Coordinates of C-alpha atoms in Angstrom, one line a residue:
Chain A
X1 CA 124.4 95.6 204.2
X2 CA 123.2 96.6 207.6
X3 CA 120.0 97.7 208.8
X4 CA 120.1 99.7 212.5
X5 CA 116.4 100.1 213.9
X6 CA 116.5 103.0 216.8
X7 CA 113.2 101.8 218.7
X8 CA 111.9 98.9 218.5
X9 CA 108.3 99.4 219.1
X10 CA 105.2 98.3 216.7
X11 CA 106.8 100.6 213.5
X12 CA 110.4 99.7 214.2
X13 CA 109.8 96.5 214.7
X14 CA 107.6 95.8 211.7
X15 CA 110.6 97.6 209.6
X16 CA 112.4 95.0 211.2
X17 CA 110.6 91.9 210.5
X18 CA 109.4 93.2 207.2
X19 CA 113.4 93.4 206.3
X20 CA 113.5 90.2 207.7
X21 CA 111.4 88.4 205.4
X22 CA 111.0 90.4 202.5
X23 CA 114.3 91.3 201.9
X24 CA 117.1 89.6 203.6
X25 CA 114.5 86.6 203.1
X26 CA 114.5 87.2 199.1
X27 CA 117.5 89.5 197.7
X28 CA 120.3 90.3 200.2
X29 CA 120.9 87.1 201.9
X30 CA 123.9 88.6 204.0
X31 CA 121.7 91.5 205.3
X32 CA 121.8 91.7 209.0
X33 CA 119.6 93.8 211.3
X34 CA 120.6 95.5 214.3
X35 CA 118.5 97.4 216.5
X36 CA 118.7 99.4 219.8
X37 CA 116.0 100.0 222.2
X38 CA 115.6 101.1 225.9
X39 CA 113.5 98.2 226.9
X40 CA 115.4 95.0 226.8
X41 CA 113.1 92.8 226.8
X42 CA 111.8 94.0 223.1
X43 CA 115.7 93.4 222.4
X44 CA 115.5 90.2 223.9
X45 CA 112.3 88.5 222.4
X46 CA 113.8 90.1 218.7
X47 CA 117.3 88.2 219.2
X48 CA 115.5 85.0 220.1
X49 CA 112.9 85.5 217.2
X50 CA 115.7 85.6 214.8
X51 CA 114.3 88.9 213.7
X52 CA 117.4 90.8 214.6
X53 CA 121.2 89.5 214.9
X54 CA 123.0 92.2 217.2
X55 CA 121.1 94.2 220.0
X56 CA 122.1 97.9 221.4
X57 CA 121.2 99.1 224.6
X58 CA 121.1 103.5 224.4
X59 CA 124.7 103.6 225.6
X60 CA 126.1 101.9 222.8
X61 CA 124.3 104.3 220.0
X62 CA 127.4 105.1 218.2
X63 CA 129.1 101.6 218.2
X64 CA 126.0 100.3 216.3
X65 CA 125.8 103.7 214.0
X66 CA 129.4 102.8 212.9
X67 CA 128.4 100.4 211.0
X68 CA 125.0 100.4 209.8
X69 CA 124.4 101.2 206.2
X70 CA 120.2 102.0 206.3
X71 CA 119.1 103.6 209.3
X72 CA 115.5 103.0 210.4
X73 CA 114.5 105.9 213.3
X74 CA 111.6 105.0 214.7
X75 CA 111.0 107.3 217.4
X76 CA 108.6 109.6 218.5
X77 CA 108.9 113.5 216.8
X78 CA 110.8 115.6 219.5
X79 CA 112.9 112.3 220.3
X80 CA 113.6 111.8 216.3
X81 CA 115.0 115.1 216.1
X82 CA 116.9 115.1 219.2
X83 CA 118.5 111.7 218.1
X84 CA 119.5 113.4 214.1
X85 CA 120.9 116.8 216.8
X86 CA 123.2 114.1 218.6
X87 CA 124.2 111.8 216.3
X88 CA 124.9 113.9 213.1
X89 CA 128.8 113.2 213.3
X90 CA 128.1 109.2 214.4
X91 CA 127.0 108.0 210.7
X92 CA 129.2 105.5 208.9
X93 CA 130.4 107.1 205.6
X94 CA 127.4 106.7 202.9
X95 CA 124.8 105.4 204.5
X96 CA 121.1 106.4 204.5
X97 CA 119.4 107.5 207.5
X98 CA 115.6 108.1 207.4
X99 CA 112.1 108.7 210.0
X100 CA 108.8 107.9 210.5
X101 CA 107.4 110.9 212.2
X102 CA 104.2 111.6 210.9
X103 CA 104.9 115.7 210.9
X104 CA 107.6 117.1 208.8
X105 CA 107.6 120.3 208.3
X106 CA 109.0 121.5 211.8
X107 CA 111.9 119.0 211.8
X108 CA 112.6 119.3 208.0
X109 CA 113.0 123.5 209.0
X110 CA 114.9 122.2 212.8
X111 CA 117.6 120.1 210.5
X112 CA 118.3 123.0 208.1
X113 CA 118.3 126.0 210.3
X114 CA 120.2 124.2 213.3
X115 CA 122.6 121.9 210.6
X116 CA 122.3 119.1 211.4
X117 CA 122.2 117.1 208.1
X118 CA 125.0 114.9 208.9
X119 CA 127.9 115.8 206.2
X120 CA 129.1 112.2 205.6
X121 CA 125.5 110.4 204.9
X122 CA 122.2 111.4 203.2
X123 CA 119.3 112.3 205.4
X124 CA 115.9 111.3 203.7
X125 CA 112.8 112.1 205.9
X126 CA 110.0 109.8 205.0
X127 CA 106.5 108.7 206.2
X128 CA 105.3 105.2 205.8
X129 CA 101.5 105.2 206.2
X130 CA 100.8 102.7 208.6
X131 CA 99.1 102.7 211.6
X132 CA 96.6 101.3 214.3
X133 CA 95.8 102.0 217.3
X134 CA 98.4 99.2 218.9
X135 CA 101.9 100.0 220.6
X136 CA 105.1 98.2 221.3
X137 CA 107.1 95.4 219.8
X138 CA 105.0 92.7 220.5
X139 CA 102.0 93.9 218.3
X140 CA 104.4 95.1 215.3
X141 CA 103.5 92.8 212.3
X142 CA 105.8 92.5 209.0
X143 CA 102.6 92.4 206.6
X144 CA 102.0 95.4 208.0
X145 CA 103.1 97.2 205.6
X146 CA 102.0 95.1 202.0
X147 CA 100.1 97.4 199.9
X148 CA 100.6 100.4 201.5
X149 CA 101.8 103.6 200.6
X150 CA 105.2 105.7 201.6
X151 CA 105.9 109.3 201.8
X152 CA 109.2 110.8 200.9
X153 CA 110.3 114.2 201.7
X154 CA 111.5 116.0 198.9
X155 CA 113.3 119.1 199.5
X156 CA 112.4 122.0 197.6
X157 CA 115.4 122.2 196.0
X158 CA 115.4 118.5 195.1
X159 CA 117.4 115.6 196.5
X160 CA 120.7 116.1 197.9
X161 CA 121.7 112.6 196.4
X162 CA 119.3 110.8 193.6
X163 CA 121.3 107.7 193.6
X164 CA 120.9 107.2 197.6
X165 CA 117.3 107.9 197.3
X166 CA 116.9 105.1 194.4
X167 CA 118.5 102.6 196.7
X168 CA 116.3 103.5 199.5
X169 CA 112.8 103.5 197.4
X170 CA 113.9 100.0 196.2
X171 CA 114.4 99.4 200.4
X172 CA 110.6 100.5 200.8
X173 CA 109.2 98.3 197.8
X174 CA 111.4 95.6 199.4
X175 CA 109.3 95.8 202.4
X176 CA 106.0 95.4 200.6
X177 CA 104.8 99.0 200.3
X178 CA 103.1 99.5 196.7
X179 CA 102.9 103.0 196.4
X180 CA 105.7 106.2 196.8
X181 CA 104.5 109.6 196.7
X182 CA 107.2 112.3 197.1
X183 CA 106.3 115.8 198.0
X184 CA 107.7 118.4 200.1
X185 CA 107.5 118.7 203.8
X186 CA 104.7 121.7 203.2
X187 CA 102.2 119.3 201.1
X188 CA 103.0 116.5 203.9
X189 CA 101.5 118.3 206.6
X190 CA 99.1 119.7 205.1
X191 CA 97.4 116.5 203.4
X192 CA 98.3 114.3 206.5
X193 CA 96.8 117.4 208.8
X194 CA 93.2 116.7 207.1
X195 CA 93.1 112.7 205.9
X196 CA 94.8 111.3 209.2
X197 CA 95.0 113.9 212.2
X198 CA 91.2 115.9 211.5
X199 CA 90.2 112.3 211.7
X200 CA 91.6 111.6 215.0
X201 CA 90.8 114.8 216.7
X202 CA 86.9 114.4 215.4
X203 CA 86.9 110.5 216.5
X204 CA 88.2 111.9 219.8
X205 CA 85.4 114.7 219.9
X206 CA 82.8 112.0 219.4
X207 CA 84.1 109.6 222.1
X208 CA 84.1 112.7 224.8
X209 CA 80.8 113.5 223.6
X210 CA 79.5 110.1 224.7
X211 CA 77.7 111.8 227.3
X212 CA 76.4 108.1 228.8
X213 CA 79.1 104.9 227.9
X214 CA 75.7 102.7 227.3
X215 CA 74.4 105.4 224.8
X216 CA 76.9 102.9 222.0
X217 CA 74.9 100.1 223.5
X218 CA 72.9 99.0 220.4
X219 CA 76.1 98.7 218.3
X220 CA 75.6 98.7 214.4
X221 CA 78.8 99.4 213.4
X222 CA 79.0 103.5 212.2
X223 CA 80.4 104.7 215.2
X224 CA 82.7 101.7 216.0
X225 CA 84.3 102.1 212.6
X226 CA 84.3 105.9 213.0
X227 CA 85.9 106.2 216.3
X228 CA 88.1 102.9 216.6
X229 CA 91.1 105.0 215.8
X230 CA 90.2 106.9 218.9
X231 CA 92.3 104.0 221.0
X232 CA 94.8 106.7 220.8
X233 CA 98.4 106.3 222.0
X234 CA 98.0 110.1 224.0
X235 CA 101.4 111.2 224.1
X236 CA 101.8 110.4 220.5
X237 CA 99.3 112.1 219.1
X238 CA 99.9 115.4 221.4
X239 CA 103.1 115.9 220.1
X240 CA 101.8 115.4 216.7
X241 CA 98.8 117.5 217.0
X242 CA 100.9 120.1 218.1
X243 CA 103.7 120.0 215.8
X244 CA 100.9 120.8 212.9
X245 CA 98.9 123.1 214.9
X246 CA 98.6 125.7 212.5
X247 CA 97.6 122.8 209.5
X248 CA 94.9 121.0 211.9
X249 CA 93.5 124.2 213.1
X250 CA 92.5 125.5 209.9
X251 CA 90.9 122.0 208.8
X252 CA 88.9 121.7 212.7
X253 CA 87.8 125.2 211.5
X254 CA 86.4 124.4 207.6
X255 CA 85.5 121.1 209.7
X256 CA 83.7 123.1 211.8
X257 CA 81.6 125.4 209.1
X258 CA 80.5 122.8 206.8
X259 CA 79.3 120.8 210.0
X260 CA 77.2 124.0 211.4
X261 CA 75.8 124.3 207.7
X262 CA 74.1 121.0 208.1
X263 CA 73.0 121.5 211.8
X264 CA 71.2 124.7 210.3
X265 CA 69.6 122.6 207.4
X266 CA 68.1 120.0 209.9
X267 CA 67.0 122.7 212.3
X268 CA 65.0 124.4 209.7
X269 CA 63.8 121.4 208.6
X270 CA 65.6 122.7 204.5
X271 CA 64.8 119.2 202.9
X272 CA 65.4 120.3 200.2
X273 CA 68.7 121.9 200.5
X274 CA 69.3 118.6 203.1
X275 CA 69.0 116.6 200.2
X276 CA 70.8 118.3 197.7
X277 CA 73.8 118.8 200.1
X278 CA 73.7 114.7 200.8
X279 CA 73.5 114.0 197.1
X280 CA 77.1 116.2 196.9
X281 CA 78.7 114.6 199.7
X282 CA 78.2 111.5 198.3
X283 CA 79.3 112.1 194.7
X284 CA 82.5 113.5 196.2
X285 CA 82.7 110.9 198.6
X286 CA 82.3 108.1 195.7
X287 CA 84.8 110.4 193.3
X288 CA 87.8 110.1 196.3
X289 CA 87.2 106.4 196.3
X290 CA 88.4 106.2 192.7
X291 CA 91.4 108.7 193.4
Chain B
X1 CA 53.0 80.6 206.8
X2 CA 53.0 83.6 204.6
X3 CA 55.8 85.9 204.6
X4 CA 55.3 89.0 203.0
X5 CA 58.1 91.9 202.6
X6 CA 56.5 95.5 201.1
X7 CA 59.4 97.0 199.1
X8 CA 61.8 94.7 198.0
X9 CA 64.9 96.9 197.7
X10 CA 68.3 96.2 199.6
X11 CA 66.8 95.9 202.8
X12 CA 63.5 93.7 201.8
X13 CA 65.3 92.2 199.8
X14 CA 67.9 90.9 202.8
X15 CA 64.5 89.9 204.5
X16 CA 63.2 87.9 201.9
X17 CA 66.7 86.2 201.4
X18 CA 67.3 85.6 205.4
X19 CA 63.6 84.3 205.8
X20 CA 64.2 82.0 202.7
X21 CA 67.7 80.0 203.2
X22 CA 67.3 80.8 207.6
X23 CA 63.5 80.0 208.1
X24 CA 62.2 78.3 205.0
X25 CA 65.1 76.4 204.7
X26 CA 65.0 74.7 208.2
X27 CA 62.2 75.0 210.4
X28 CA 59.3 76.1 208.2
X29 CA 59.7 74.3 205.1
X30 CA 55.9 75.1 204.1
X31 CA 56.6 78.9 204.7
X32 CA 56.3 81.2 201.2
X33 CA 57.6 84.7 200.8
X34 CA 55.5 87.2 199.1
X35 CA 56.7 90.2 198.2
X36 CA 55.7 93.8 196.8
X37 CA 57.4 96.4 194.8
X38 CA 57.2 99.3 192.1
X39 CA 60.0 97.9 190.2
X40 CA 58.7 95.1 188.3
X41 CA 62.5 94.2 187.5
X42 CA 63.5 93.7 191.3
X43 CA 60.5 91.5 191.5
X44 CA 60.8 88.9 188.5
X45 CA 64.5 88.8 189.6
X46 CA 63.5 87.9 193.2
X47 CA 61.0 84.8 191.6
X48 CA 63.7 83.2 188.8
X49 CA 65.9 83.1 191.3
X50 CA 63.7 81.0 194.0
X51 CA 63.6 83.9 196.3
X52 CA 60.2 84.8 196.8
X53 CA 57.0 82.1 195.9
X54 CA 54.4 84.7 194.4
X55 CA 55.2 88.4 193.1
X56 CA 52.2 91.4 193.4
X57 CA 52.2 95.0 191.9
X58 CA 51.3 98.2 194.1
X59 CA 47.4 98.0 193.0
X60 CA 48.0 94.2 194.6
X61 CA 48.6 95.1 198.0
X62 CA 45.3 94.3 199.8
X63 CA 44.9 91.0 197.8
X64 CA 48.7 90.0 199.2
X65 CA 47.8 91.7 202.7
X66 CA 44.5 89.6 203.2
X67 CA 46.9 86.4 203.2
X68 CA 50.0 87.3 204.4
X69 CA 50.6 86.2 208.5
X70 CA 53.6 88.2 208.4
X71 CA 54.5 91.5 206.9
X72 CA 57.8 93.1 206.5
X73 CA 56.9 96.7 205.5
X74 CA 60.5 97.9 204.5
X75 CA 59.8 101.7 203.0
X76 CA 61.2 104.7 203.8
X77 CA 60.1 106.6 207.4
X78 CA 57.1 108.4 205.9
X79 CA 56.0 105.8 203.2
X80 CA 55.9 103.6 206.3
X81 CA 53.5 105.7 208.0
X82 CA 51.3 105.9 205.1
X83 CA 51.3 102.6 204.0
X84 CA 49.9 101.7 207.7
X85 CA 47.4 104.7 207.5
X86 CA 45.7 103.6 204.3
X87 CA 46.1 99.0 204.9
X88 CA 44.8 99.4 208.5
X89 CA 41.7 97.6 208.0
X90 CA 43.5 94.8 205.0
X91 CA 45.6 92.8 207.5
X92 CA 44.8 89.0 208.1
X93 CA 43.7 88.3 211.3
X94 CA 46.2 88.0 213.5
X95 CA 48.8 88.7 211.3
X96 CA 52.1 90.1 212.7
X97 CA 53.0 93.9 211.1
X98 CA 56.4 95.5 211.5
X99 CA 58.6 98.1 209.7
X100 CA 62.3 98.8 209.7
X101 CA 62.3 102.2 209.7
X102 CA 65.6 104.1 211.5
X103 CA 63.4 106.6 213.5
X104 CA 60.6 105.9 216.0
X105 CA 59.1 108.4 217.6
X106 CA 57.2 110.6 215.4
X107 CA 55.6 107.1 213.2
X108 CA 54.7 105.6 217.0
X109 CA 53.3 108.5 218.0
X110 CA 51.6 109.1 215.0
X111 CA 49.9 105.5 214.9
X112 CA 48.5 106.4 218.1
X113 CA 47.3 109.6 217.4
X114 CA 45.8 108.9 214.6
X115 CA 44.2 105.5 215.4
X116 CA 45.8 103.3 212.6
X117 CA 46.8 100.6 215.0
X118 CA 45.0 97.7 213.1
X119 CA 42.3 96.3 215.6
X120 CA 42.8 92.6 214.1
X121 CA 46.5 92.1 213.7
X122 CA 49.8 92.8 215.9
X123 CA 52.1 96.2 214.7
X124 CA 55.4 95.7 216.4
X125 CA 57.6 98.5 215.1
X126 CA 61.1 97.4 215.3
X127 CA 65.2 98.5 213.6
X128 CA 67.2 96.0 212.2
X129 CA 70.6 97.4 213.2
X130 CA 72.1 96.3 209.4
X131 CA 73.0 98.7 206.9
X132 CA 75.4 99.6 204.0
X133 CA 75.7 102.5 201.7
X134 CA 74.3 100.3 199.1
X135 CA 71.1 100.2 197.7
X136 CA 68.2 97.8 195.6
X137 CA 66.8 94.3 195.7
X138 CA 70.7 93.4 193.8
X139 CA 72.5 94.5 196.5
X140 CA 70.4 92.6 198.9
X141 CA 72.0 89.6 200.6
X142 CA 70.5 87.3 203.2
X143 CA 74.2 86.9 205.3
X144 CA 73.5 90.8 206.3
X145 CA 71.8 90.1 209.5
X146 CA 74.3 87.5 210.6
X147 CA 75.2 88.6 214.5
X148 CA 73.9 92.0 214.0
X149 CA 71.5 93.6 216.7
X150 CA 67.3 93.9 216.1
X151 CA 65.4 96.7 218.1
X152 CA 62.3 96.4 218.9
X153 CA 59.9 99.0 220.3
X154 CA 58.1 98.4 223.7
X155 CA 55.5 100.8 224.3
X156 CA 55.6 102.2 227.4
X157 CA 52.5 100.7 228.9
X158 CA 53.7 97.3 227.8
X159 CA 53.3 95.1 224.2
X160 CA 49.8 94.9 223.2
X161 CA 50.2 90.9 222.7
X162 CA 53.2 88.9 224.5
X163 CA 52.3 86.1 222.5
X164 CA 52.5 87.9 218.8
X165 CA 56.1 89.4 220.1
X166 CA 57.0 86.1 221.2
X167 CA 56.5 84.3 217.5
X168 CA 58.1 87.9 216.0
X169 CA 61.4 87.4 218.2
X170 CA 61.6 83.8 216.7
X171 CA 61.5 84.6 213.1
X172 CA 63.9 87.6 214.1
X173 CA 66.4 85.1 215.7
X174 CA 65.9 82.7 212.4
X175 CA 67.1 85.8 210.2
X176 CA 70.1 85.7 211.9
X177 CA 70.5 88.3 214.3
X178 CA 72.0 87.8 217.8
X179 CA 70.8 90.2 220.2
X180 CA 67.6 91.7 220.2
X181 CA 67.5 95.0 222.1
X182 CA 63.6 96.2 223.8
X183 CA 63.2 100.2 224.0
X184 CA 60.8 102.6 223.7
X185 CA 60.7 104.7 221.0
X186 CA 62.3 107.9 222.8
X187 CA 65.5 106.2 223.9
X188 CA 65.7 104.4 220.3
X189 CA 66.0 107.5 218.9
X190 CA 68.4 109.4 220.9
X191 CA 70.8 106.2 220.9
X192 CA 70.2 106.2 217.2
X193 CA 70.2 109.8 216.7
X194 CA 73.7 109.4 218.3
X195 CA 75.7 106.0 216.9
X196 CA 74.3 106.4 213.6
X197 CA 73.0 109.8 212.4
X198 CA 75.9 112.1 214.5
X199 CA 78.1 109.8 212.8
X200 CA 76.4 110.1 209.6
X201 CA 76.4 113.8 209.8
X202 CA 80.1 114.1 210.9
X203 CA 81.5 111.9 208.0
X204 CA 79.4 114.4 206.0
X205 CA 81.0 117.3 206.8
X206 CA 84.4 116.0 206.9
X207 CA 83.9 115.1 203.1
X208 CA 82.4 118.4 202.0
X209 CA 85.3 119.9 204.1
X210 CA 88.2 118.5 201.5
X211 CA 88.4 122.1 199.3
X212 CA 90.9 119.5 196.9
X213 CA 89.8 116.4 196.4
X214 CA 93.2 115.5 195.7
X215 CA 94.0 116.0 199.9
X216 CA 93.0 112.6 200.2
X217 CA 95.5 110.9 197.7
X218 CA 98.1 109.8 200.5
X219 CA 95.5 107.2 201.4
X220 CA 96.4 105.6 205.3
X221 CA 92.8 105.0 205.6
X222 CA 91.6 106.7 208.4
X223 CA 89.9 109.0 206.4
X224 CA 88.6 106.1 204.3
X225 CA 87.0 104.8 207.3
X226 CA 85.7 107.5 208.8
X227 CA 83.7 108.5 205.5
X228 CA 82.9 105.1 204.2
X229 CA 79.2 106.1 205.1
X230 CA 79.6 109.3 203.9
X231 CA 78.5 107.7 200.6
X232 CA 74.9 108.4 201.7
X233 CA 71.4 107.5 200.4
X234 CA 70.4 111.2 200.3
X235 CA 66.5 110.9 199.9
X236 CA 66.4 108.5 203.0
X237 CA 68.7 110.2 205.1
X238 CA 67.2 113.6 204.5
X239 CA 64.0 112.1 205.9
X240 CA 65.8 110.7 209.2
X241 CA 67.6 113.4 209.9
X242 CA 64.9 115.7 209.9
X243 CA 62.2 113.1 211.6
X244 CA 64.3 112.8 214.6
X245 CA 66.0 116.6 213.8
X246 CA 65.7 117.4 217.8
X247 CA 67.6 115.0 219.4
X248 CA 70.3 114.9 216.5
X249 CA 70.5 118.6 216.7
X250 CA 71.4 118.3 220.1
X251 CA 73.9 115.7 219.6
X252 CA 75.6 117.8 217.1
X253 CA 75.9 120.5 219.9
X254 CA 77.5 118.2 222.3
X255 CA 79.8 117.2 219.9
X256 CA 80.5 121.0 218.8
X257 CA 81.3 121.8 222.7
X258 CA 83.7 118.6 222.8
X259 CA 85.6 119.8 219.4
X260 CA 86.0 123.3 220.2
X261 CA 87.8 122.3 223.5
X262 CA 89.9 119.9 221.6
X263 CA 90.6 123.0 219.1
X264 CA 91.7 125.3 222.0
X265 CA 93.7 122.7 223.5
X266 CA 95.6 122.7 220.2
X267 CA 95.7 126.3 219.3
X268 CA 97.2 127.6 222.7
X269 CA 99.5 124.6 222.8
X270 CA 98.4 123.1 225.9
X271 CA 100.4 119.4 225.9
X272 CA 99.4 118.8 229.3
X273 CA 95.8 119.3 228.8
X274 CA 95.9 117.7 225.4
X275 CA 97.4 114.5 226.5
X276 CA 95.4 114.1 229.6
X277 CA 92.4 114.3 227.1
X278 CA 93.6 111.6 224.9
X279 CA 94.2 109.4 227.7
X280 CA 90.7 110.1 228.9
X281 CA 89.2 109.5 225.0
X282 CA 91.8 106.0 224.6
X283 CA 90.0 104.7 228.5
X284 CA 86.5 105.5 227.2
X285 CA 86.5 103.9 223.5
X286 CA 88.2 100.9 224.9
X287 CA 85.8 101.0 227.7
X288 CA 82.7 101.1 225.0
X289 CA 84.0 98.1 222.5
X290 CA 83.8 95.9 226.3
X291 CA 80.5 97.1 226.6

């Protein structure tokens, strides 16, 4: 078996190392992992790492998609689906290709209207849920992934191929994620457009706000843990932001309500409905941490 | 010495606990913690357990007062101001007084207003930057100040007695805490009114805003973060919001101005804009964890 990473930064390269050690190190002793990358000095410090056991540069793509039978893309959204747009006729025969991009719903409609599933392999968009604030090969971790949870993409008309999408969930258990939740590319967006994005873009409003840097001065914790995710990788985030638009606009504006509501309790001094509104917010809050 | 803590819930009891294995346990081994509660249960389990040397009921307080050379008062905001209205003249000479409430201004312009400064003992107000969304004397541990920050208030014409601050910043270095920070009330309250209660309010909203409670299922933890203090003391935090409700209310507004551009740059798909802001937010928040 043969496991192609396309970019090696902090996700592929945790793919890569988690493979590494959890799999090839366990079940499938003749795995190998190849993986292709612009900068060569990722490539490089991989090879002599024993993480990986064949390098591509970009110009050999297609030599390395020959023979790989899991294909990790780790790339950013526009680059992910350019890369499915040029390669759809490059797949060996069988094998699985998936993503990581953390929209779907505009690249699942991209790869259907434009056609460019590729015929001769199975095409499983998928979202593991890991992140920090960190970039690049060097910080990518295998562990990063152990107790997480994945997201699968499940067409609305159901999987193309059941038995390819077995072998790949027992590929994502393999590399230490506990949890699969399969929904379609709608649902995705939606969810992620509240839980992960609404979280950056209000982290990002409270850093801005920040009128004076030394008004964080007396620490204490609530607004380091709120806004650490606010270390943003910028062009990232911009293309993802704006791939959900519609999703993450309509959360900003119920964001946006329920936060004027309480400005208009404390400015009328409402203790009462202050209180009552608190006492909500943290039942709910408490109820989601048993979800 | 006599230490005595008024209010023996989660921060009193972290207090009593700090004072006893910190203080008591090295460089005072004469000292004895007093302490004074309602809850008759939070008190006996404070004296099995070695915590505190002597226990005393509400109707108590002026027999534990007359021999206490330190008090802790750890009530709520307005408790706080009428427990030092009604014991002004019950203090032990000399005695050190401080609270721990989480807004300044109004109770230190109130003490002065009103006269209820005691005219034989030292009333340092001070914030012991160390919370949790827990609550009660069980939940109380003495570890909690470890490295954390203590504010203390400075008038602005200068402490009343060096010498009583002097003593008071030992014992608060013997709890534990590293840093201790010396403002005056108005620029306590707009840092606070920022780091904490903005972020308070924020992770608020953003939980009354999930319509479905089931939006957060996918997990990733950003969300988890973010709203980890959403699970919020409502009676107390009704009473600091609205005691410093001007200077949070105008926080809030910032933070409204800084969204809605965020919003726009989403909505008419500026990418330029969008990422340029980003970068801006990534420089400042790494900026603010050097600070």
């Amino acid at each position: 078996m043969i496991y192609a990473i396309v970019g090696l930064g902090i996700m592929g390269g945790s793919v890569a190392k988690a493979v590494r050690s959890n799999i090839i190190g366990r079940d499938d002793q003749n795995g190998k992992i190849f993986a292709l990358d612009k900068n060569e000095e990722s490539l490089s410090a991989a090879l002599t790492s024993g993480i990986i056991d064949l390098s591509f540069t970009p110009d050999k793509t297609k030599e390395m998609l020959a023979q790989a039978d899991m294909v990790f893309v780790c790339l950013y959204p526009a680059a992910t689906l350019n890369f499915f747009r040029e390669h759809k006729n490059d797949f060996k025969d069988g094998a699985i290709i998936t993503d990581i991009s953390g929209v779907k719903h505009d690249l699942a409609a991209a790869i259907d209207r434009d056609e460019i599933r590729p015929s001769n392999a199975h095409l499983i968009l998928g979202h593991p849920m890991a992140g920090g604030e960190k970039e690049g090969f060097a910080a990518s971790r295998g562990e990063y992934f152990l107790n997480h949870n994945y997201i699968l993409i499940k067409p609305k008309d159901g999987y193309e191929d059941e038995a390819a999408v077995e072998k790949f969930r027992k590929i994502i258990h393999g590399m230490g994620f506990t949890r699969i939740t399969e929904v379609d590319a709608d649902t995705h967006d939606n969810k992620i457009g509240f839980t992960s994005q609404l979280c950056h873009v209000v982290a990002s409003a409270m850093v801005e706000s920040a009128g004076d840097p030394e008004i964080t001065s007396f620490g204490g914790g609530s607004f380091e843990d709120l806004t650490r995710i606010a270390m943003i990788n910028a062009p990232l985030w911009t293309e993802l932001f704006l791939a959900n638009r519609e999703k993450l606009v309509a959360h900003i504006e119920n964001f946006e309500v329920q936060l004027d509501n309480l400005k208009k309790l404390i400015e009328t001094q409402d203790a009462d409905g202050l209180k009552s509104l608190l006492q909500d917010v943290r039942t709910k809050r408490i109820q989601m941490q048993k979800n």
